[in-house]
């Protein structure tokens, strides 16, 4: 495997909901868990966001219980690592040729800016149509909703995918706060959507070089699938 292979990670710029006063942002573990796996495999990563700049963190992802999961707290305590979120690159500034895969993190903030970013939509389509790996986790799947391929079809039409389920949204007490139902929107586009047997169980779906994870606990599995595919072609 070539250690020079590089992954572009996309995070949100949105730190609050539109309809309620709750704060949101990047779900930190969906970044760190993926990073841990990819870094161990010798891959390099770069973080970008629709607007660039400082990235808000979902306060729920910073609770003691959540930070204790799978080493997230170690990354949160790492000054140098957290500084990566202080001044991210704009999506419009990145070059497709510099990366072998793209990974969209979640956190509810992405529901508001990922589907509104034409730069992200165009980049995702180009990644997919040049046979590069396209991967998402949890609400990161919202970044697939507006992506159209060269023939005009939605990228997800006829593809096996997953993403944060509506039952999980209800259990997270966010059903009244979110602007739409991700599961329903994917299905409307003709995606073959599926979920784990129980809410919040890790679940990853691969359809060619499209890799999707259902929830925060699936970030490591998505990373493992991405690493495996990059290794296979390396």
mmCIF file with all atom_site columns, C-alpha atoms in Angstrom:
data_model
loop_
_atom_site.group_PDB
_atom_site.id
_atom_site.type_symbol
_atom_site.label_atom_id
_atom_site.label_alt_id
_atom_site.label_comp_id
_atom_site.label_asym_id
_atom_site.label_entity_id
_atom_site.label_seq_id
_atom_site.pdbx_PDB_ins_code
_atom_site.Cartn_x
_atom_site.Cartn_y
_atom_site.Cartn_z
_atom_site.occupancy
_atom_site.B_iso_or_equiv
_atom_site.pdbx_formal_charge
_atom_site.auth_seq_id
_atom_site.auth_comp_id
_atom_site.auth_asym_id
_atom_site.auth_atom_id
_atom_site.pdbx_PDB_model_num
ATOM 1   C CA . UNK A 1 1   ? 0.000   0.000  0.000   1.00 0.00 ? 1   UNK A CA 1
ATOM 2   C CA . UNK A 1 2   ? 1.315   3.446  -0.892  1.00 0.00 ? 2   UNK A CA 1
ATOM 3   C CA . UNK A 1 3   ? 1.607   5.575  2.239   1.00 0.00 ? 3   UNK A CA 1
ATOM 4   C CA . UNK A 1 4   ? 1.074   8.702  0.136   1.00 0.00 ? 4   UNK A CA 1
ATOM 5   C CA . UNK A 1 5   ? -2.622  7.984  -0.400  1.00 0.00 ? 5   UNK A CA 1
ATOM 6   C CA . UNK A 1 6   ? -4.666  10.874 0.926   1.00 0.00 ? 6   UNK A CA 1
ATOM 7   C CA . UNK A 1 7   ? -8.240  11.232 2.172   1.00 0.00 ? 7   UNK A CA 1
ATOM 8   C CA . UNK A 1 8   ? -10.244 14.452 2.141   1.00 0.00 ? 8   UNK A CA 1
ATOM 9   C CA . UNK A 1 9   ? -12.468 14.749 5.215   1.00 0.00 ? 9   UNK A CA 1
ATOM 10  C CA . UNK A 1 10  ? -15.440 17.118 5.110   1.00 0.00 ? 10  UNK A CA 1
ATOM 11  C CA . UNK A 1 11  ? -16.912 18.700 8.257   1.00 0.00 ? 11  UNK A CA 1
ATOM 12  C CA . UNK A 1 12  ? -19.727 21.162 8.938   1.00 0.00 ? 12  UNK A CA 1
ATOM 13  C CA . UNK A 1 13  ? -19.596 24.892 9.622   1.00 0.00 ? 13  UNK A CA 1
ATOM 14  C CA . UNK A 1 14  ? -23.049 24.988 11.256  1.00 0.00 ? 14  UNK A CA 1
ATOM 15  C CA . UNK A 1 15  ? -23.204 25.214 15.046  1.00 0.00 ? 15  UNK A CA 1
ATOM 16  C CA . UNK A 1 16  ? -26.925 25.475 15.740  1.00 0.00 ? 16  UNK A CA 1
ATOM 17  C CA . UNK A 1 17  ? -30.324 24.319 14.567  1.00 0.00 ? 17  UNK A CA 1
ATOM 18  C CA . UNK A 1 18  ? -32.654 26.659 12.729  1.00 0.00 ? 18  UNK A CA 1
ATOM 19  C CA . UNK A 1 19  ? -35.930 25.823 14.512  1.00 0.00 ? 19  UNK A CA 1
ATOM 20  C CA . UNK A 1 20  ? -34.728 25.265 18.082  1.00 0.00 ? 20  UNK A CA 1
ATOM 21  C CA . UNK A 1 21  ? -32.058 26.766 20.314  1.00 0.00 ? 21  UNK A CA 1
ATOM 22  C CA . UNK A 1 22  ? -30.020 23.592 20.667  1.00 0.00 ? 22  UNK A CA 1
ATOM 23  C CA . UNK A 1 23  ? -26.363 23.753 19.652  1.00 0.00 ? 23  UNK A CA 1
ATOM 24  C CA . UNK A 1 24  ? -24.839 21.307 17.185  1.00 0.00 ? 24  UNK A CA 1
ATOM 25  C CA . UNK A 1 25  ? -21.781 20.961 14.937  1.00 0.00 ? 25  UNK A CA 1
ATOM 26  C CA . UNK A 1 26  ? -19.307 18.211 14.126  1.00 0.00 ? 26  UNK A CA 1
ATOM 27  C CA . UNK A 1 27  ? -19.776 14.966 16.064  1.00 0.00 ? 27  UNK A CA 1
ATOM 28  C CA . UNK A 1 28  ? -16.161 14.702 17.158  1.00 0.00 ? 28  UNK A CA 1
ATOM 29  C CA . UNK A 1 29  ? -15.944 10.907 17.368  1.00 0.00 ? 29  UNK A CA 1
ATOM 30  C CA . UNK A 1 30  ? -16.985 10.559 13.734  1.00 0.00 ? 30  UNK A CA 1
ATOM 31  C CA . UNK A 1 31  ? -13.811 12.414 12.855  1.00 0.00 ? 31  UNK A CA 1
ATOM 32  C CA . UNK A 1 32  ? -11.434 10.909 15.414  1.00 0.00 ? 32  UNK A CA 1
ATOM 33  C CA . UNK A 1 33  ? -12.498 7.274  15.077  1.00 0.00 ? 33  UNK A CA 1
ATOM 34  C CA . UNK A 1 34  ? -12.080 7.410  11.306  1.00 0.00 ? 34  UNK A CA 1
ATOM 35  C CA . UNK A 1 35  ? -8.771  9.248  11.687  1.00 0.00 ? 35  UNK A CA 1
ATOM 36  C CA . UNK A 1 36  ? -7.378  6.683  14.115  1.00 0.00 ? 36  UNK A CA 1
ATOM 37  C CA . UNK A 1 37  ? -7.961  3.800  11.700  1.00 0.00 ? 37  UNK A CA 1
ATOM 38  C CA . UNK A 1 38  ? -6.711  5.612  8.606   1.00 0.00 ? 38  UNK A CA 1
ATOM 39  C CA . UNK A 1 39  ? -3.633  7.001  10.341  1.00 0.00 ? 39  UNK A CA 1
ATOM 40  C CA . UNK A 1 40  ? -2.682  3.567  11.654  1.00 0.00 ? 40  UNK A CA 1
ATOM 41  C CA . UNK A 1 41  ? -2.862  2.323  8.072   1.00 0.00 ? 41  UNK A CA 1
ATOM 42  C CA . UNK A 1 42  ? -0.355  4.959  6.987   1.00 0.00 ? 42  UNK A CA 1
ATOM 43  C CA . UNK A 1 43  ? -2.815  7.212  5.180   1.00 0.00 ? 43  UNK A CA 1
ATOM 44  C CA . UNK A 1 44  ? -2.713  10.986 5.315   1.00 0.00 ? 44  UNK A CA 1
ATOM 45  C CA . UNK A 1 45  ? -5.781  13.199 5.715   1.00 0.00 ? 45  UNK A CA 1
ATOM 46  C CA . UNK A 1 46  ? -6.835  16.779 5.279   1.00 0.00 ? 46  UNK A CA 1
ATOM 47  C CA . UNK A 1 47  ? -9.947  18.507 6.631   1.00 0.00 ? 47  UNK A CA 1
ATOM 48  C CA . UNK A 1 48  ? -12.143 20.904 4.665   1.00 0.00 ? 48  UNK A CA 1
ATOM 49  C CA . UNK A 1 49  ? -15.555 22.490 5.142   1.00 0.00 ? 49  UNK A CA 1
ATOM 50  C CA . UNK A 1 50  ? -18.052 24.368 2.950   1.00 0.00 ? 50  UNK A CA 1
ATOM 51  C CA . UNK A 1 51  ? -16.990 27.797 4.246   1.00 0.00 ? 51  UNK A CA 1
ATOM 52  C CA . UNK A 1 52  ? -13.581 26.997 5.700   1.00 0.00 ? 52  UNK A CA 1
ATOM 53  C CA . UNK A 1 53  ? -12.396 28.371 9.017   1.00 0.00 ? 53  UNK A CA 1
ATOM 54  C CA . UNK A 1 54  ? -13.160 27.260 12.574  1.00 0.00 ? 54  UNK A CA 1
ATOM 55  C CA . UNK A 1 55  ? -15.400 24.225 13.095  1.00 0.00 ? 55  UNK A CA 1
ATOM 56  C CA . UNK A 1 56  ? -18.092 24.068 15.810  1.00 0.00 ? 56  UNK A CA 1
ATOM 57  C CA . UNK A 1 57  ? -18.331 20.892 17.880  1.00 0.00 ? 57  UNK A CA 1
ATOM 58  C CA . UNK A 1 58  ? -21.595 19.278 18.895  1.00 0.00 ? 58  UNK A CA 1
ATOM 59  C CA . UNK A 1 59  ? -21.682 19.600 22.708  1.00 0.00 ? 59  UNK A CA 1
ATOM 60  C CA . UNK A 1 60  ? -23.368 16.197 23.005  1.00 0.00 ? 60  UNK A CA 1
ATOM 61  C CA . UNK A 1 61  ? -20.261 14.622 21.457  1.00 0.00 ? 61  UNK A CA 1
ATOM 62  C CA . UNK A 1 62  ? -18.092 16.172 24.182  1.00 0.00 ? 62  UNK A CA 1
ATOM 63  C CA . UNK A 1 63  ? -19.844 14.651 27.178  1.00 0.00 ? 63  UNK A CA 1
ATOM 64  C CA . UNK A 1 64  ? -17.623 12.595 29.474  1.00 0.00 ? 64  UNK A CA 1
ATOM 65  C CA . UNK A 1 65  ? -19.400 9.359  28.557  1.00 0.00 ? 65  UNK A CA 1
ATOM 66  C CA . UNK A 1 66  ? -19.077 9.929  24.815  1.00 0.00 ? 66  UNK A CA 1
ATOM 67  C CA . UNK A 1 67  ? -15.464 11.124 24.985  1.00 0.00 ? 67  UNK A CA 1
ATOM 68  C CA . UNK A 1 68  ? -14.536 7.940  26.845  1.00 0.00 ? 68  UNK A CA 1
ATOM 69  C CA . UNK A 1 69  ? -15.554 5.867  23.817  1.00 0.00 ? 69  UNK A CA 1
ATOM 70  C CA . UNK A 1 70  ? -12.706 4.411  21.779  1.00 0.00 ? 70  UNK A CA 1
ATOM 71  C CA . UNK A 1 71  ? -10.084 6.999  22.555  1.00 0.00 ? 71  UNK A CA 1
ATOM 72  C CA . UNK A 1 72  ? -11.960 10.161 21.585  1.00 0.00 ? 72  UNK A CA 1
ATOM 73  C CA . UNK A 1 73  ? -10.854 11.922 24.775  1.00 0.00 ? 73  UNK A CA 1
ATOM 74  C CA . UNK A 1 74  ? -7.193  11.404 23.898  1.00 0.00 ? 74  UNK A CA 1
ATOM 75  C CA . UNK A 1 75  ? -7.694  13.259 20.636  1.00 0.00 ? 75  UNK A CA 1
ATOM 76  C CA . UNK A 1 76  ? -9.747  15.979 22.368  1.00 0.00 ? 76  UNK A CA 1
ATOM 77  C CA . UNK A 1 77  ? -6.887  16.581 24.803  1.00 0.00 ? 77  UNK A CA 1
ATOM 78  C CA . UNK A 1 78  ? -4.366  16.784 21.970  1.00 0.00 ? 78  UNK A CA 1
ATOM 79  C CA . UNK A 1 79  ? -3.793  20.493 21.327  1.00 0.00 ? 79  UNK A CA 1
ATOM 80  C CA . UNK A 1 80  ? -2.132  19.954 17.963  1.00 0.00 ? 80  UNK A CA 1
ATOM 81  C CA . UNK A 1 81  ? -4.888  17.667 16.745  1.00 0.00 ? 81  UNK A CA 1
ATOM 82  C CA . UNK A 1 82  ? -7.726  19.966 17.820  1.00 0.00 ? 82  UNK A CA 1
ATOM 83  C CA . UNK A 1 83  ? -5.975  22.888 16.147  1.00 0.00 ? 83  UNK A CA 1
ATOM 84  C CA . UNK A 1 84  ? -6.757  21.160 12.839  1.00 0.00 ? 84  UNK A CA 1
ATOM 85  C CA . UNK A 1 85  ? -10.328 22.397 13.355  1.00 0.00 ? 85  UNK A CA 1
ATOM 86  C CA . UNK A 1 86  ? -9.313  26.022 13.947  1.00 0.00 ? 86  UNK A CA 1
ATOM 87  C CA . UNK A 1 87  ? -8.822  27.028 10.314  1.00 0.00 ? 87  UNK A CA 1
ATOM 88  C CA . UNK A 1 88  ? -10.042 24.450 7.806   1.00 0.00 ? 88  UNK A CA 1
ATOM 89  C CA . UNK A 1 89  ? -9.686  24.773 4.070   1.00 0.00 ? 89  UNK A CA 1
ATOM 90  C CA . UNK A 1 90  ? -12.720 25.672 1.945   1.00 0.00 ? 90  UNK A CA 1
ATOM 91  C CA . UNK A 1 91  ? -14.074 22.914 -0.274  1.00 0.00 ? 91  UNK A CA 1
ATOM 92  C CA . UNK A 1 92  ? -13.738 25.311 -3.222  1.00 0.00 ? 92  UNK A CA 1
ATOM 93  C CA . UNK A 1 93  ? -9.981  25.415 -2.592  1.00 0.00 ? 93  UNK A CA 1
ATOM 94  C CA . UNK A 1 94  ? -9.315  21.677 -2.813  1.00 0.00 ? 94  UNK A CA 1
ATOM 95  C CA . UNK A 1 95  ? -8.171  19.787 -5.884  1.00 0.00 ? 95  UNK A CA 1
ATOM 96  C CA . UNK A 1 96  ? -9.666  16.409 -6.779  1.00 0.00 ? 96  UNK A CA 1
ATOM 97  C CA . UNK A 1 97  ? -6.281  15.166 -7.976  1.00 0.00 ? 97  UNK A CA 1
ATOM 98  C CA . UNK A 1 98  ? -4.798  15.474 -4.484  1.00 0.00 ? 98  UNK A CA 1
ATOM 99  C CA . UNK A 1 99  ? -7.004  12.776 -2.941  1.00 0.00 ? 99  UNK A CA 1
ATOM 100 C CA . UNK A 1 100 ? -7.938  9.130  -3.378  1.00 0.00 ? 100 UNK A CA 1
ATOM 101 C CA . UNK A 1 101 ? -11.053 9.174  -1.188  1.00 0.00 ? 101 UNK A CA 1
ATOM 102 C CA . UNK A 1 102 ? -13.528 11.550 0.402   1.00 0.00 ? 102 UNK A CA 1
ATOM 103 C CA . UNK A 1 103 ? -15.217 11.064 3.776   1.00 0.00 ? 103 UNK A CA 1
ATOM 104 C CA . UNK A 1 104 ? -18.177 13.072 5.051   1.00 0.00 ? 104 UNK A CA 1
ATOM 105 C CA . UNK A 1 105 ? -18.519 13.276 8.827   1.00 0.00 ? 105 UNK A CA 1
ATOM 106 C CA . UNK A 1 106 ? -21.782 13.896 10.626  1.00 0.00 ? 106 UNK A CA 1
ATOM 107 C CA . UNK A 1 107 ? -23.241 15.837 13.477  1.00 0.00 ? 107 UNK A CA 1
ATOM 108 C CA . UNK A 1 108 ? -26.609 17.493 12.904  1.00 0.00 ? 108 UNK A CA 1
ATOM 109 C CA . UNK A 1 109 ? -24.952 20.643 11.560  1.00 0.00 ? 109 UNK A CA 1
ATOM 110 C CA . UNK A 1 110 ? -24.323 18.944 8.231   1.00 0.00 ? 110 UNK A CA 1
ATOM 111 C CA . UNK A 1 111 ? -28.067 18.704 7.608   1.00 0.00 ? 111 UNK A CA 1
ATOM 112 C CA . UNK A 1 112 ? -28.047 22.454 7.021   1.00 0.00 ? 112 UNK A CA 1
ATOM 113 C CA . UNK A 1 113 ? -24.905 23.095 5.007   1.00 0.00 ? 113 UNK A CA 1
ATOM 114 C CA . UNK A 1 114 ? -23.920 19.895 3.180   1.00 0.00 ? 114 UNK A CA 1
ATOM 115 C CA . UNK A 1 115 ? -26.991 19.784 0.873   1.00 0.00 ? 115 UNK A CA 1
ATOM 116 C CA . UNK A 1 116 ? -26.670 23.534 0.280   1.00 0.00 ? 116 UNK A CA 1
ATOM 117 C CA . UNK A 1 117 ? -23.058 23.391 -0.907  1.00 0.00 ? 117 UNK A CA 1
ATOM 118 C CA . UNK A 1 118 ? -22.750 23.302 -4.674  1.00 0.00 ? 118 UNK A CA 1
ATOM 119 C CA . UNK A 1 119 ? -18.989 22.949 -4.277  1.00 0.00 ? 119 UNK A CA 1
ATOM 120 C CA . UNK A 1 120 ? -19.495 19.768 -2.240  1.00 0.00 ? 120 UNK A CA 1
ATOM 121 C CA . UNK A 1 121 ? -22.094 18.423 -4.650  1.00 0.00 ? 121 UNK A CA 1
ATOM 122 C CA . UNK A 1 122 ? -19.795 18.896 -7.635  1.00 0.00 ? 122 UNK A CA 1
ATOM 123 C CA . UNK A 1 123 ? -16.795 17.449 -5.814  1.00 0.00 ? 123 UNK A CA 1
ATOM 124 C CA . UNK A 1 124 ? -18.691 14.354 -4.708  1.00 0.00 ? 124 UNK A CA 1
ATOM 125 C CA . UNK A 1 125 ? -19.880 13.694 -8.251  1.00 0.00 ? 125 UNK A CA 1
ATOM 126 C CA . UNK A 1 126 ? -16.351 14.034 -9.612  1.00 0.00 ? 126 UNK A CA 1
ATOM 127 C CA . UNK A 1 127 ? -14.946 11.718 -6.949  1.00 0.00 ? 127 UNK A CA 1
ATOM 128 C CA . UNK A 1 128 ? -17.527 9.073  -7.774  1.00 0.00 ? 128 UNK A CA 1
ATOM 129 C CA . UNK A 1 129 ? -17.273 9.356  -11.552 1.00 0.00 ? 129 UNK A CA 1
ATOM 130 C CA . UNK A 1 130 ? -13.482 9.080  -11.480 1.00 0.00 ? 130 UNK A CA 1
ATOM 131 C CA . UNK A 1 131 ? -13.727 5.853  -9.453  1.00 0.00 ? 131 UNK A CA 1
ATOM 132 C CA . UNK A 1 132 ? -12.399 7.399  -6.271  1.00 0.00 ? 132 UNK A CA 1
ATOM 133 C CA . UNK A 1 133 ? -13.868 6.277  -2.943  1.00 0.00 ? 133 UNK A CA 1
ATOM 134 C CA . UNK A 1 134 ? -16.894 8.193  -1.657  1.00 0.00 ? 134 UNK A CA 1
ATOM 135 C CA . UNK A 1 135 ? -17.728 7.564  2.001   1.00 0.00 ? 135 UNK A CA 1
ATOM 136 C CA . UNK A 1 136 ? -20.075 9.037  4.600   1.00 0.00 ? 136 UNK A CA 1
ATOM 137 C CA . UNK A 1 137 ? -21.162 8.320  8.151   1.00 0.00 ? 137 UNK A CA 1
ATOM 138 C CA . UNK A 1 138 ? -24.359 9.108  10.035  1.00 0.00 ? 138 UNK A CA 1
ATOM 139 C CA . UNK A 1 139 ? -25.765 12.518 8.986   1.00 0.00 ? 139 UNK A CA 1
ATOM 140 C CA . UNK A 1 140 ? -22.844 12.876 6.595   1.00 0.00 ? 140 UNK A CA 1
ATOM 141 C CA . UNK A 1 141 ? -25.147 11.044 4.205   1.00 0.00 ? 141 UNK A CA 1
ATOM 142 C CA . UNK A 1 142 ? -26.971 14.350 3.727   1.00 0.00 ? 142 UNK A CA 1
ATOM 143 C CA . UNK A 1 143 ? -24.067 15.272 1.487   1.00 0.00 ? 143 UNK A CA 1
ATOM 144 C CA . UNK A 1 144 ? -25.333 12.685 -1.001  1.00 0.00 ? 144 UNK A CA 1
ATOM 145 C CA . UNK A 1 145 ? -28.832 14.116 -1.356  1.00 0.00 ? 145 UNK A CA 1
ATOM 146 C CA . UNK A 1 146 ? -28.128 16.745 -4.026  1.00 0.00 ? 146 UNK A CA 1
ATOM 147 C CA . UNK A 1 147 ? -25.368 14.926 -5.905  1.00 0.00 ? 147 UNK A CA 1
ATOM 148 C CA . UNK A 1 148 ? -26.207 14.279 -9.544  1.00 0.00 ? 148 UNK A CA 1
ATOM 149 C CA . UNK A 1 149 ? -24.042 12.325 -11.946 1.00 0.00 ? 149 UNK A CA 1
ATOM 150 C CA . UNK A 1 150 ? -23.222 13.378 -15.485 1.00 0.00 ? 150 UNK A CA 1
ATOM 151 C CA . UNK A 1 151 ? -26.364 11.695 -16.814 1.00 0.00 ? 151 UNK A CA 1
ATOM 152 C CA . UNK A 1 152 ? -28.533 13.670 -14.391 1.00 0.00 ? 152 UNK A CA 1
ATOM 153 C CA . UNK A 1 153 ? -29.322 10.737 -12.093 1.00 0.00 ? 153 UNK A CA 1
ATOM 154 C CA . UNK A 1 154 ? -28.963 11.044 -8.319  1.00 0.00 ? 154 UNK A CA 1
ATOM 155 C CA . UNK A 1 155 ? -25.747 9.357  -7.221  1.00 0.00 ? 155 UNK A CA 1
ATOM 156 C CA . UNK A 1 156 ? -27.671 7.220  -4.731  1.00 0.00 ? 156 UNK A CA 1
ATOM 157 C CA . UNK A 1 157 ? -30.333 5.949  -7.155  1.00 0.00 ? 157 UNK A CA 1
ATOM 158 C CA . UNK A 1 158 ? -30.267 2.159  -7.084  1.00 0.00 ? 158 UNK A CA 1
ATOM 159 C CA . UNK A 1 159 ? -27.316 2.147  -4.671  1.00 0.00 ? 159 UNK A CA 1
ATOM 160 C CA . UNK A 1 160 ? -27.220 0.302  -1.351  1.00 0.00 ? 160 UNK A CA 1
ATOM 161 C CA . UNK A 1 161 ? -26.758 2.917  1.371   1.00 0.00 ? 161 UNK A CA 1
ATOM 162 C CA . UNK A 1 162 ? -27.357 3.661  5.023   1.00 0.00 ? 162 UNK A CA 1
ATOM 163 C CA . UNK A 1 163 ? -27.341 6.738  7.241   1.00 0.00 ? 163 UNK A CA 1
ATOM 164 C CA . UNK A 1 164 ? -28.849 7.977  10.505  1.00 0.00 ? 164 UNK A CA 1
ATOM 165 C CA . UNK A 1 165 ? -32.289 6.361  10.730  1.00 0.00 ? 165 UNK A CA 1
ATOM 166 C CA . UNK A 1 166 ? -35.506 8.083  11.694  1.00 0.00 ? 166 UNK A CA 1
ATOM 167 C CA . UNK A 1 167 ? -35.917 5.802  14.704  1.00 0.00 ? 167 UNK A CA 1
ATOM 168 C CA . UNK A 1 168 ? -32.480 6.913  15.901  1.00 0.00 ? 168 UNK A CA 1
ATOM 169 C CA . UNK A 1 169 ? -33.499 10.532 15.331  1.00 0.00 ? 169 UNK A CA 1
ATOM 170 C CA . UNK A 1 170 ? -36.507 10.010 17.569  1.00 0.00 ? 170 UNK A CA 1
ATOM 171 C CA . UNK A 1 171 ? -34.457 8.234  20.232  1.00 0.00 ? 171 UNK A CA 1
ATOM 172 C CA . UNK A 1 172 ? -31.962 11.113 20.150  1.00 0.00 ? 172 UNK A CA 1
ATOM 173 C CA . UNK A 1 173 ? -34.860 13.516 20.771  1.00 0.00 ? 173 UNK A CA 1
ATOM 174 C CA . UNK A 1 174 ? -34.113 15.509 17.640  1.00 0.00 ? 174 UNK A CA 1
ATOM 175 C CA . UNK A 1 175 ? -37.105 14.617 15.450  1.00 0.00 ? 175 UNK A CA 1
ATOM 176 C CA . UNK A 1 176 ? -38.659 18.040 16.066  1.00 0.00 ? 176 UNK A CA 1
ATOM 177 C CA . UNK A 1 177 ? -35.396 19.890 15.463  1.00 0.00 ? 177 UNK A CA 1
ATOM 178 C CA . UNK A 1 178 ? -34.133 18.469 12.176  1.00 0.00 ? 178 UNK A CA 1
ATOM 179 C CA . UNK A 1 179 ? -35.187 20.034 8.862   1.00 0.00 ? 179 UNK A CA 1
ATOM 180 C CA . UNK A 1 180 ? -35.967 16.708 7.174   1.00 0.00 ? 180 UNK A CA 1
ATOM 181 C CA . UNK A 1 181 ? -35.858 12.932 7.537   1.00 0.00 ? 181 UNK A CA 1
ATOM 182 C CA . UNK A 1 182 ? -32.558 11.692 6.036   1.00 0.00 ? 182 UNK A CA 1
ATOM 183 C CA . UNK A 1 183 ? -33.771 8.111  5.724   1.00 0.00 ? 183 UNK A CA 1
ATOM 184 C CA . UNK A 1 184 ? -36.903 9.209  3.883   1.00 0.00 ? 184 UNK A CA 1
ATOM 185 C CA . UNK A 1 185 ? -35.015 11.577 1.583   1.00 0.00 ? 185 UNK A CA 1
ATOM 186 C CA . UNK A 1 186 ? -32.566 8.870  0.544   1.00 0.00 ? 186 UNK A CA 1
ATOM 187 C CA . UNK A 1 187 ? -35.433 6.510  -0.189  1.00 0.00 ? 187 UNK A CA 1
ATOM 188 C CA . UNK A 1 188 ? -37.221 9.194  -2.251  1.00 0.00 ? 188 UNK A CA 1
ATOM 189 C CA . UNK A 1 189 ? -34.151 9.378  -4.475  1.00 0.00 ? 189 UNK A CA 1
ATOM 190 C CA . UNK A 1 190 ? -34.361 5.648  -5.167  1.00 0.00 ? 190 UNK A CA 1
ATOM 191 C CA . UNK A 1 191 ? -31.641 4.506  -2.797  1.00 0.00 ? 191 UNK A CA 1
ATOM 192 C CA . UNK A 1 192 ? -31.758 0.971  -1.424  1.00 0.00 ? 192 UNK A CA 1
ATOM 193 C CA . UNK A 1 193 ? -31.634 2.094  2.209   1.00 0.00 ? 193 UNK A CA 1
ATOM 194 C CA . UNK A 1 194 ? -31.084 -0.370 5.067   1.00 0.00 ? 194 UNK A CA 1
ATOM 195 C CA . UNK A 1 195 ? -30.291 -0.256 8.773   1.00 0.00 ? 195 UNK A CA 1
ATOM 196 C CA . UNK A 1 196 ? -28.796 -2.365 11.539  1.00 0.00 ? 196 UNK A CA 1
ATOM 197 C CA . UNK A 1 197 ? -31.052 -4.721 13.461  1.00 0.00 ? 197 UNK A CA 1
ATOM 198 C CA . UNK A 1 198 ? -31.142 -2.350 16.426  1.00 0.00 ? 198 UNK A CA 1
ATOM 199 C CA . UNK A 1 199 ? -30.779 1.434  16.697  1.00 0.00 ? 199 UNK A CA 1
ATOM 200 C CA . UNK A 1 200 ? -27.226 2.713  17.242  1.00 0.00 ? 200 UNK A CA 1
ATOM 201 C CA . UNK A 1 201 ? -25.594 -0.611 16.362  1.00 0.00 ? 201 UNK A CA 1
ATOM 202 C CA . UNK A 1 202 ? -22.556 -0.178 14.091  1.00 0.00 ? 202 UNK A CA 1
ATOM 203 C CA . UNK A 1 203 ? -23.584 -0.762 10.490  1.00 0.00 ? 203 UNK A CA 1
ATOM 204 C CA . UNK A 1 204 ? -21.671 -0.184 7.257   1.00 0.00 ? 204 UNK A CA 1
ATOM 205 C CA . UNK A 1 205 ? -22.857 -0.683 3.688   1.00 0.00 ? 205 UNK A CA 1
ATOM 206 C CA . UNK A 1 206 ? -20.559 -0.973 0.677   1.00 0.00 ? 206 UNK A CA 1
ATOM 207 C CA . UNK A 1 207 ? -21.788 -0.623 -2.890  1.00 0.00 ? 207 UNK A CA 1
ATOM 208 C CA . UNK A 1 208 ? -18.702 -0.556 -5.064  1.00 0.00 ? 208 UNK A CA 1
ATOM 209 C CA . UNK A 1 209 ? -16.658 2.479  -4.094  1.00 0.00 ? 209 UNK A CA 1
ATOM 210 C CA . UNK A 1 210 ? -19.608 4.056  -2.260  1.00 0.00 ? 210 UNK A CA 1
ATOM 211 C CA . UNK A 1 211 ? -19.281 3.352  1.477   1.00 0.00 ? 211 UNK A CA 1
ATOM 212 C CA . UNK A 1 212 ? -21.823 4.537  4.053   1.00 0.00 ? 212 UNK A CA 1
ATOM 213 C CA . UNK A 1 213 ? -22.168 4.137  7.822   1.00 0.00 ? 213 UNK A CA 1
ATOM 214 C CA . UNK A 1 214 ? -25.391 4.428  9.788   1.00 0.00 ? 214 UNK A CA 1
ATOM 215 C CA . UNK A 1 215 ? -24.465 6.192  13.033  1.00 0.00 ? 215 UNK A CA 1
ATOM 216 C CA . UNK A 1 216 ? -21.559 7.484  15.169  1.00 0.00 ? 216 UNK A CA 1
ATOM 217 C CA . UNK A 1 217 ? -20.591 3.945  16.163  1.00 0.00 ? 217 UNK A CA 1
ATOM 218 C CA . UNK A 1 218 ? -20.033 3.105  12.491  1.00 0.00 ? 218 UNK A CA 1
ATOM 219 C CA . UNK A 1 219 ? -17.169 5.543  11.837  1.00 0.00 ? 219 UNK A CA 1
ATOM 220 C CA . UNK A 1 220 ? -14.460 2.977  12.512  1.00 0.00 ? 220 UNK A CA 1
ATOM 221 C CA . UNK A 1 221 ? -16.150 0.451  10.259  1.00 0.00 ? 221 UNK A CA 1
ATOM 222 C CA . UNK A 1 222 ? -16.360 2.997  7.450   1.00 0.00 ? 222 UNK A CA 1
ATOM 223 C CA . UNK A 1 223 ? -12.667 3.763  7.893   1.00 0.00 ? 223 UNK A CA 1
ATOM 224 C CA . UNK A 1 224 ? -11.785 0.084  7.803   1.00 0.00 ? 224 UNK A CA 1
ATOM 225 C CA . UNK A 1 225 ? -13.739 -0.342 4.564   1.00 0.00 ? 225 UNK A CA 1
ATOM 226 C CA . UNK A 1 226 ? -12.056 2.707  3.022   1.00 0.00 ? 226 UNK A CA 1
ATOM 227 C CA . UNK A 1 227 ? -8.602  1.484  4.067   1.00 0.00 ? 227 UNK A CA 1
ATOM 228 C CA . UNK A 1 228 ? -9.304  -1.952 2.650   1.00 0.00 ? 228 UNK A CA 1
ATOM 229 C CA . UNK A 1 229 ? -10.325 -0.541 -0.717  1.00 0.00 ? 229 UNK A CA 1
ATOM 230 C CA . UNK A 1 230 ? -7.373  1.841  -0.872  1.00 0.00 ? 230 UNK A CA 1
ATOM 231 C CA . UNK A 1 231 ? -5.052  -1.018 0.028   1.00 0.00 ? 231 UNK A CA 1
ATOM 232 C CA . UNK A 1 232 ? -6.575  -3.221 -2.683  1.00 0.00 ? 232 UNK A CA 1
ATOM 233 C CA . UNK A 1 233 ? -5.916  -0.618 -5.360  1.00 0.00 ? 233 UNK A CA 1
ATOM 234 C CA . UNK A 1 234 ? -2.526  0.372  -3.902  1.00 0.00 ? 234 UNK A CA 1
#
